[in-house]
Short mmCIF file of C-alpha atoms in Angstrom, two decimals:
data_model
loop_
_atom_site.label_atom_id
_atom_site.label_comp_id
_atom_site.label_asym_id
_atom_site.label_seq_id
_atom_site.Cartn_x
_atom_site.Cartn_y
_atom_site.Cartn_z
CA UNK A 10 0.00 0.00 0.00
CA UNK A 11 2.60 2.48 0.73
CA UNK A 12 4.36 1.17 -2.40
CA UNK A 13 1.27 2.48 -4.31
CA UNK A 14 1.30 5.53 -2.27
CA UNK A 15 4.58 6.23 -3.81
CA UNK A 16 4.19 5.55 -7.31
CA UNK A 17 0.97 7.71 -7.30
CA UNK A 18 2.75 10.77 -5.82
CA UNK A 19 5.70 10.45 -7.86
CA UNK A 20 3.43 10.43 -11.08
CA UNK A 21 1.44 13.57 -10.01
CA UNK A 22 4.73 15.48 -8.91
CA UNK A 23 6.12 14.56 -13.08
CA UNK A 24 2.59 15.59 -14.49
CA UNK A 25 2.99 19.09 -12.08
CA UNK A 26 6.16 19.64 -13.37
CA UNK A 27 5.25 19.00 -17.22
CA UNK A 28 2.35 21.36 -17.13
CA UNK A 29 4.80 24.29 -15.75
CA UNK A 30 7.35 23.57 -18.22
CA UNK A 31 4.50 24.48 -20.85
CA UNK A 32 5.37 27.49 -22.63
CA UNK A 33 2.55 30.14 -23.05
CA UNK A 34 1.68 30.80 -26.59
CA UNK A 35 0.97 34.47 -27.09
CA UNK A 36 -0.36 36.34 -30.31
CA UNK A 37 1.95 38.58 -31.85
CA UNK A 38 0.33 42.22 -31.53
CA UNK A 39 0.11 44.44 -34.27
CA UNK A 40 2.58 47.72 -33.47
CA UNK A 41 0.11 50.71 -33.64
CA UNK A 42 1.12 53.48 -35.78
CA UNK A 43 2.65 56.83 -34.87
CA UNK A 44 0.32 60.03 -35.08
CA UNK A 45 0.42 63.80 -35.90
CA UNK A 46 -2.03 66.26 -35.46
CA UNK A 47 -3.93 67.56 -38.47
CA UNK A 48 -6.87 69.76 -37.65
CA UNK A 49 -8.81 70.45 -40.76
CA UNK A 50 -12.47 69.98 -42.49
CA UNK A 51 -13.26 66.73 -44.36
CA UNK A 52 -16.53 65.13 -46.61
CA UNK A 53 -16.84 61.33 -46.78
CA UNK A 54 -17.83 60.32 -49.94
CA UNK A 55 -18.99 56.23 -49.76
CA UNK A 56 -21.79 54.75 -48.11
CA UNK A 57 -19.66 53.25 -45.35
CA UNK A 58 -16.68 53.04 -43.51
CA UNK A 59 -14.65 50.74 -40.93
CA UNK A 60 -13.71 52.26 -37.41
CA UNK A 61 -9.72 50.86 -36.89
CA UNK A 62 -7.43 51.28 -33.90
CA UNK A 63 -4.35 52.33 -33.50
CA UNK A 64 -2.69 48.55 -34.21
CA UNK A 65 -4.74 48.80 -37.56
CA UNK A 66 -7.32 46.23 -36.21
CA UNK A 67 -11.11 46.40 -37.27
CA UNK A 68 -13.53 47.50 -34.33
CA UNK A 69 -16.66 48.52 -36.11
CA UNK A 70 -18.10 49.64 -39.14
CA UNK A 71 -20.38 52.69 -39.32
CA UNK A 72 -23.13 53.54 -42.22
CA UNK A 73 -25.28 56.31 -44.28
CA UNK A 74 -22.23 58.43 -44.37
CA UNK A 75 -22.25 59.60 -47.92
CA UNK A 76 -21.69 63.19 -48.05
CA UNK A 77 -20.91 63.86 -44.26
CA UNK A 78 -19.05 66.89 -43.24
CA UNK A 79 -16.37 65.57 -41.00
CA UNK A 80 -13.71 67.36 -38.21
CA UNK A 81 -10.37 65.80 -38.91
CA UNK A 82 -8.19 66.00 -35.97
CA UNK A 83 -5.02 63.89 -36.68
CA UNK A 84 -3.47 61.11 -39.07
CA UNK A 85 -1.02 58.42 -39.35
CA UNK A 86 2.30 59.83 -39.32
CA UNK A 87 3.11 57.34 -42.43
CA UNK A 88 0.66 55.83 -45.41
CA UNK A 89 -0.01 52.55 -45.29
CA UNK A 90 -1.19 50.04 -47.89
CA UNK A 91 -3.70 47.75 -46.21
CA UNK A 92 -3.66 46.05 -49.53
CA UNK A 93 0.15 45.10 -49.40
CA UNK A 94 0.83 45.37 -53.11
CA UNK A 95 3.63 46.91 -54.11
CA UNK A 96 1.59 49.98 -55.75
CA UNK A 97 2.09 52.93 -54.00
CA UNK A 98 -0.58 54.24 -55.42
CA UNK A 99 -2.52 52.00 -52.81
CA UNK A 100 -1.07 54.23 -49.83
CA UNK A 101 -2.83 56.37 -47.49
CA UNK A 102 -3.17 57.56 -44.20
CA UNK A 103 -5.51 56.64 -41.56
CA UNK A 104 -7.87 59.49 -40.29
CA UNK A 105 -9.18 60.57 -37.32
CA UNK A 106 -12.86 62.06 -37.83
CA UNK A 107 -15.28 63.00 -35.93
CA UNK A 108 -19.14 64.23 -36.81
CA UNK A 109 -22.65 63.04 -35.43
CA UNK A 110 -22.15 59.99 -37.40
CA UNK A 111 -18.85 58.83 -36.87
CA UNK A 112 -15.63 59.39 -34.54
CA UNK A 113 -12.82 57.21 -34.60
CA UNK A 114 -9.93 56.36 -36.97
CA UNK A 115 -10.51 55.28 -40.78
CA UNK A 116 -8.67 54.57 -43.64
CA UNK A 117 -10.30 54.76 -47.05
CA UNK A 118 -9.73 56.78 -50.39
CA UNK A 119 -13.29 58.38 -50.25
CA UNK A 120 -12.36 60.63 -47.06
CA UNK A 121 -10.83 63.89 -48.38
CA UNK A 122 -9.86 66.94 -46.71
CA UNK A 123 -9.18 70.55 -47.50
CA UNK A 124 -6.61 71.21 -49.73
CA UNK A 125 -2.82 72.15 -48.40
CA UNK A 126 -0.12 72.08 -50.63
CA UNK A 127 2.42 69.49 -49.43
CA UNK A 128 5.31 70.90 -52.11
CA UNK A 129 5.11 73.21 -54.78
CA UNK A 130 4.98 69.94 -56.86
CA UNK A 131 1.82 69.09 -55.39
CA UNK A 132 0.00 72.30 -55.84
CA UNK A 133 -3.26 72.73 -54.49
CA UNK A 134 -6.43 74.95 -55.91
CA UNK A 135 -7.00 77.47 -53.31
CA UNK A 136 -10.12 77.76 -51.48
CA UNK A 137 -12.43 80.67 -53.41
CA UNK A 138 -14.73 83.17 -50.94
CA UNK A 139 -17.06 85.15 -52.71
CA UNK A 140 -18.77 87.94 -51.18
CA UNK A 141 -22.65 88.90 -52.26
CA UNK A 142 -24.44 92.01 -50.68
CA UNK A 143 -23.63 90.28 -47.35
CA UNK A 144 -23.95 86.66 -48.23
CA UNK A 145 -20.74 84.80 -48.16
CA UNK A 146 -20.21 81.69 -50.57
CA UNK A 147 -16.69 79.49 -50.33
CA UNK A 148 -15.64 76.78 -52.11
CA UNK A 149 -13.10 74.45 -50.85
CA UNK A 150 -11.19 72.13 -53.10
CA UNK A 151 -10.30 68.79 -51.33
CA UNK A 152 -7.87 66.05 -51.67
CA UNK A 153 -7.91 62.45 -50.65
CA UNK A 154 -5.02 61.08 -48.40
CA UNK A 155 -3.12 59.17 -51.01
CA UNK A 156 0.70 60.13 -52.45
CA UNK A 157 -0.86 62.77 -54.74
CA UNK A 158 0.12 63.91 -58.34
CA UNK A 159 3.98 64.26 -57.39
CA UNK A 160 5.73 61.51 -55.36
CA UNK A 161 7.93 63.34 -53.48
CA UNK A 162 9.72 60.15 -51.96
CA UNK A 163 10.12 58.56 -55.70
CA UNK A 164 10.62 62.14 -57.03
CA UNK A 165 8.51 61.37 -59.96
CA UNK A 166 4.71 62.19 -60.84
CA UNK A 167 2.95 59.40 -59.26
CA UNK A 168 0.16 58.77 -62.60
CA UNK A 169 -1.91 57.39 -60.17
CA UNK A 170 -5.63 57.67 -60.64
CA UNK A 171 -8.27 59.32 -58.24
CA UNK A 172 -6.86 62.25 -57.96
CA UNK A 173 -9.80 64.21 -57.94
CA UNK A 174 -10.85 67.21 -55.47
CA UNK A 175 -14.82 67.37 -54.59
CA UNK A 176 -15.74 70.36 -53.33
CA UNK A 177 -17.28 71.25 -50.09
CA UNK A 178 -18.89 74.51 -50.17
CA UNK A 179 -20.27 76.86 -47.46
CA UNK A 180 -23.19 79.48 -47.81
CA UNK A 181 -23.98 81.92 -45.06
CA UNK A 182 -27.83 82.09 -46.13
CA UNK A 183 -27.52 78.40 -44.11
CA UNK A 184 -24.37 78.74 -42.46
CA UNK A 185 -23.91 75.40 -43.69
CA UNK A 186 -20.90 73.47 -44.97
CA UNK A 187 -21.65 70.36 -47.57
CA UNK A 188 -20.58 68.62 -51.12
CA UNK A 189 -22.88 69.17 -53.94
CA UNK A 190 -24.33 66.56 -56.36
CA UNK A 191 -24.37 67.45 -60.04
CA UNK A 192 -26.85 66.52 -62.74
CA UNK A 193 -26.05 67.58 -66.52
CA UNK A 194 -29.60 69.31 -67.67
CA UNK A 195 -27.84 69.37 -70.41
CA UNK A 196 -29.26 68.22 -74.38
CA UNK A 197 -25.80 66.04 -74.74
CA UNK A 198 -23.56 63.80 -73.42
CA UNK A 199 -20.48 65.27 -71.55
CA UNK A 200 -17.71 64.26 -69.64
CA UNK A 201 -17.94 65.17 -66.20
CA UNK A 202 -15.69 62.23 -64.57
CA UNK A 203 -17.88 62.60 -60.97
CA UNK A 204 -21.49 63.06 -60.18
CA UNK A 205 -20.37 65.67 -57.72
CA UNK A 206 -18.57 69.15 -58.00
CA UNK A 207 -15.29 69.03 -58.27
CA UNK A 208 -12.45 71.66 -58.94
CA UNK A 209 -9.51 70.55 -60.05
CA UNK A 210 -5.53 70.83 -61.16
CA UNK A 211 -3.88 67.60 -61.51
CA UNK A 212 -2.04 65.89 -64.50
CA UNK A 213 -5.15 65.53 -66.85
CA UNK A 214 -6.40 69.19 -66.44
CA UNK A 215 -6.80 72.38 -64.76
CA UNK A 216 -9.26 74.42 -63.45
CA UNK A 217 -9.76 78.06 -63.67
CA UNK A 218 -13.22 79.77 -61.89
CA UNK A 219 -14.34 82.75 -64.78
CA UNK A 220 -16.69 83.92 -63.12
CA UNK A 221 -19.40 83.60 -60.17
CA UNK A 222 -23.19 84.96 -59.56
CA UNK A 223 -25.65 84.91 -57.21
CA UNK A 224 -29.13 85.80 -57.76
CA UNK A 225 -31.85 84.60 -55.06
CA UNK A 226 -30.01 81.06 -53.57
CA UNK A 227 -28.95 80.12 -57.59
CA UNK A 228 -25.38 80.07 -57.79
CA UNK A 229 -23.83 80.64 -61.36
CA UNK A 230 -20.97 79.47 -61.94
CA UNK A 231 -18.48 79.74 -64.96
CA UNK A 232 -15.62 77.68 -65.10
CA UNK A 233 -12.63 76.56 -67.29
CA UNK A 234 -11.22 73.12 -67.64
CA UNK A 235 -8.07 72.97 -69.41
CA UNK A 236 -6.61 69.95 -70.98
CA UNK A 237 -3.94 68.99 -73.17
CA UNK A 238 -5.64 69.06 -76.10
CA UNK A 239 -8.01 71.90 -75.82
CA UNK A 240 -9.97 73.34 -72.93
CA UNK A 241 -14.14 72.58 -71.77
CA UNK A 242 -16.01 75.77 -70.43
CA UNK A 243 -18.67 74.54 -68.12
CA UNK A 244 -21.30 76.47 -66.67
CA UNK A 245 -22.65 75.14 -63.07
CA UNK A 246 -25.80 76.17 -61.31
CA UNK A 247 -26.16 75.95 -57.75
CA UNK A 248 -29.54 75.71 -56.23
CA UNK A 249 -28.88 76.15 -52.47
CA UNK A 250 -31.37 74.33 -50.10
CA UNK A 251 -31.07 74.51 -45.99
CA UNK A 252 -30.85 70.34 -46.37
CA UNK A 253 -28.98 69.64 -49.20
CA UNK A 254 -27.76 71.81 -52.07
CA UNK A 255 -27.88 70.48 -55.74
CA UNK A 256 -26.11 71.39 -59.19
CA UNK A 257 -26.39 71.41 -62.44
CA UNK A 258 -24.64 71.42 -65.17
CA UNK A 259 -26.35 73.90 -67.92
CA UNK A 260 -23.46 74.27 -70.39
CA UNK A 261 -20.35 72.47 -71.05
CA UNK A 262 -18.80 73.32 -74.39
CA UNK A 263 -15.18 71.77 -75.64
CA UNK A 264 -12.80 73.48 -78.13
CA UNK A 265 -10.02 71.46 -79.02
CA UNK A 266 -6.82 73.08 -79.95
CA UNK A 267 -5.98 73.97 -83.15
CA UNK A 268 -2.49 73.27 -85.05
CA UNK A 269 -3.03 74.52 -88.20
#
């Protein structure tokens, strides 16, 4: 009996000491990435969006954004390719937003923010204020947060697509900021690129505000888009609305260079 006795302490003193020999498997955790303040105005221009952390891991995802004006408050210090393809066109930053919708960090090419020129490479339309009999009307190019026309690390223009710059525009009849839809009212087919206004100067063209008028809450305006090739004048109307403000494009008339 004592024999037993033995044995069976022996075996549970070997069993103790193989179960604290056992190494502890941990998961390897994502290093979170560096920030800098960045205090600006923003539109989100998709549907939805993921909320991320600062390790880059999914927490939520938030919906009915389209068109929301957003308070950006700081972004990733670096861009980051949650794709990992060797396209650095597929680099951004994350974003910190906040709104009545959404607050948190996201990452996505449809958040844009008010144009700064990072190097005179990258130049930036400037934001336009227009002053009528008291009312106040600004428009305010935006950018997304990807490398941009110019590549400053490659030192090289990127010829990445996407490079567009919606506008968000604020009216004092309101005192409201927001991005405009477009329609073309007009008898033809054109070639808008977005169904939202946009004001640009990238490597396809460049655009150059003519002129601007307000009469009642219709804004007029005249702009010039010049390409390569030639240049498009396009006439936008503006009907402003305390919910949501809507264009239109009423004329949009291309004349090609001419070599001979």
């Amino acid at each position: 009996m004592k024999q037993i006795t033995f044995f069976v302490l022996l075996f549970l003193a070997c069993s103790c000491g193989e179960q604290k020999a056992e190494k502890t498997i941990k998961t390897p955790v994502k290093k979170s990435f560096k920030t800098i303040g960045h205090k600006t105005i923003g539109v989100i221009l998709t549907e939805e969006l993921i909320i991320y952390d600062l390790h880059k891991n999914e927490l939520k995802k938030v919906g009915n954004l389209y068109g929301e004006i957003v308070q950006i408050d700081s972004i990733s210090k670096n861009k980051y390719d949650l794709k990992n393809t060797d396209d650095r066109c597929n680099l951004y930053n994350f974003v910190k937003v906040r709104s009545k919708k959404i607050n948190g960090w996201v990452y996505s090419p449809e958040v844009f923010e008010q144009q700064i020129a990072s190097s005179p490479m990258n130049k930036s339309p400037e934001d336009t204020l227009f002053h009528f009999k008291g009312i106040q009307i600004k428009l305010i190019p935006t950018k997304n947060f990807n490398i941009g026309v110019y590549d400053e690390k490659e030192d090289m223009l990127s010829f990445c697509s996407g490079n567009q710059s919606p506008v968000i525009l604020y009216n004092s009849i309101y005192n409201k900021y927001e991005y405009i839809p477009i329609s073309n009212e007009t008898s033809k087919e054109i070639n808008y690129s977005f169904k939202y206004f946009t004001f640009d100067s990238n490597d396809g063209w460049h655009d150059e505000l003519i002129s601007s008028d307000l009469r009642g809450n219709v804004l007029t305006l005249k702009i010039k888009r010049e390409f390569q090739e030639g240049h498009t004048k396009i006439v936008i109307q503006i009907q402003l609305d305390p919910n949501q403000s809507h264009g239109k494009i009423i004329s949009f008339e291309h004349d090609p260079y001419s070599y001979d």
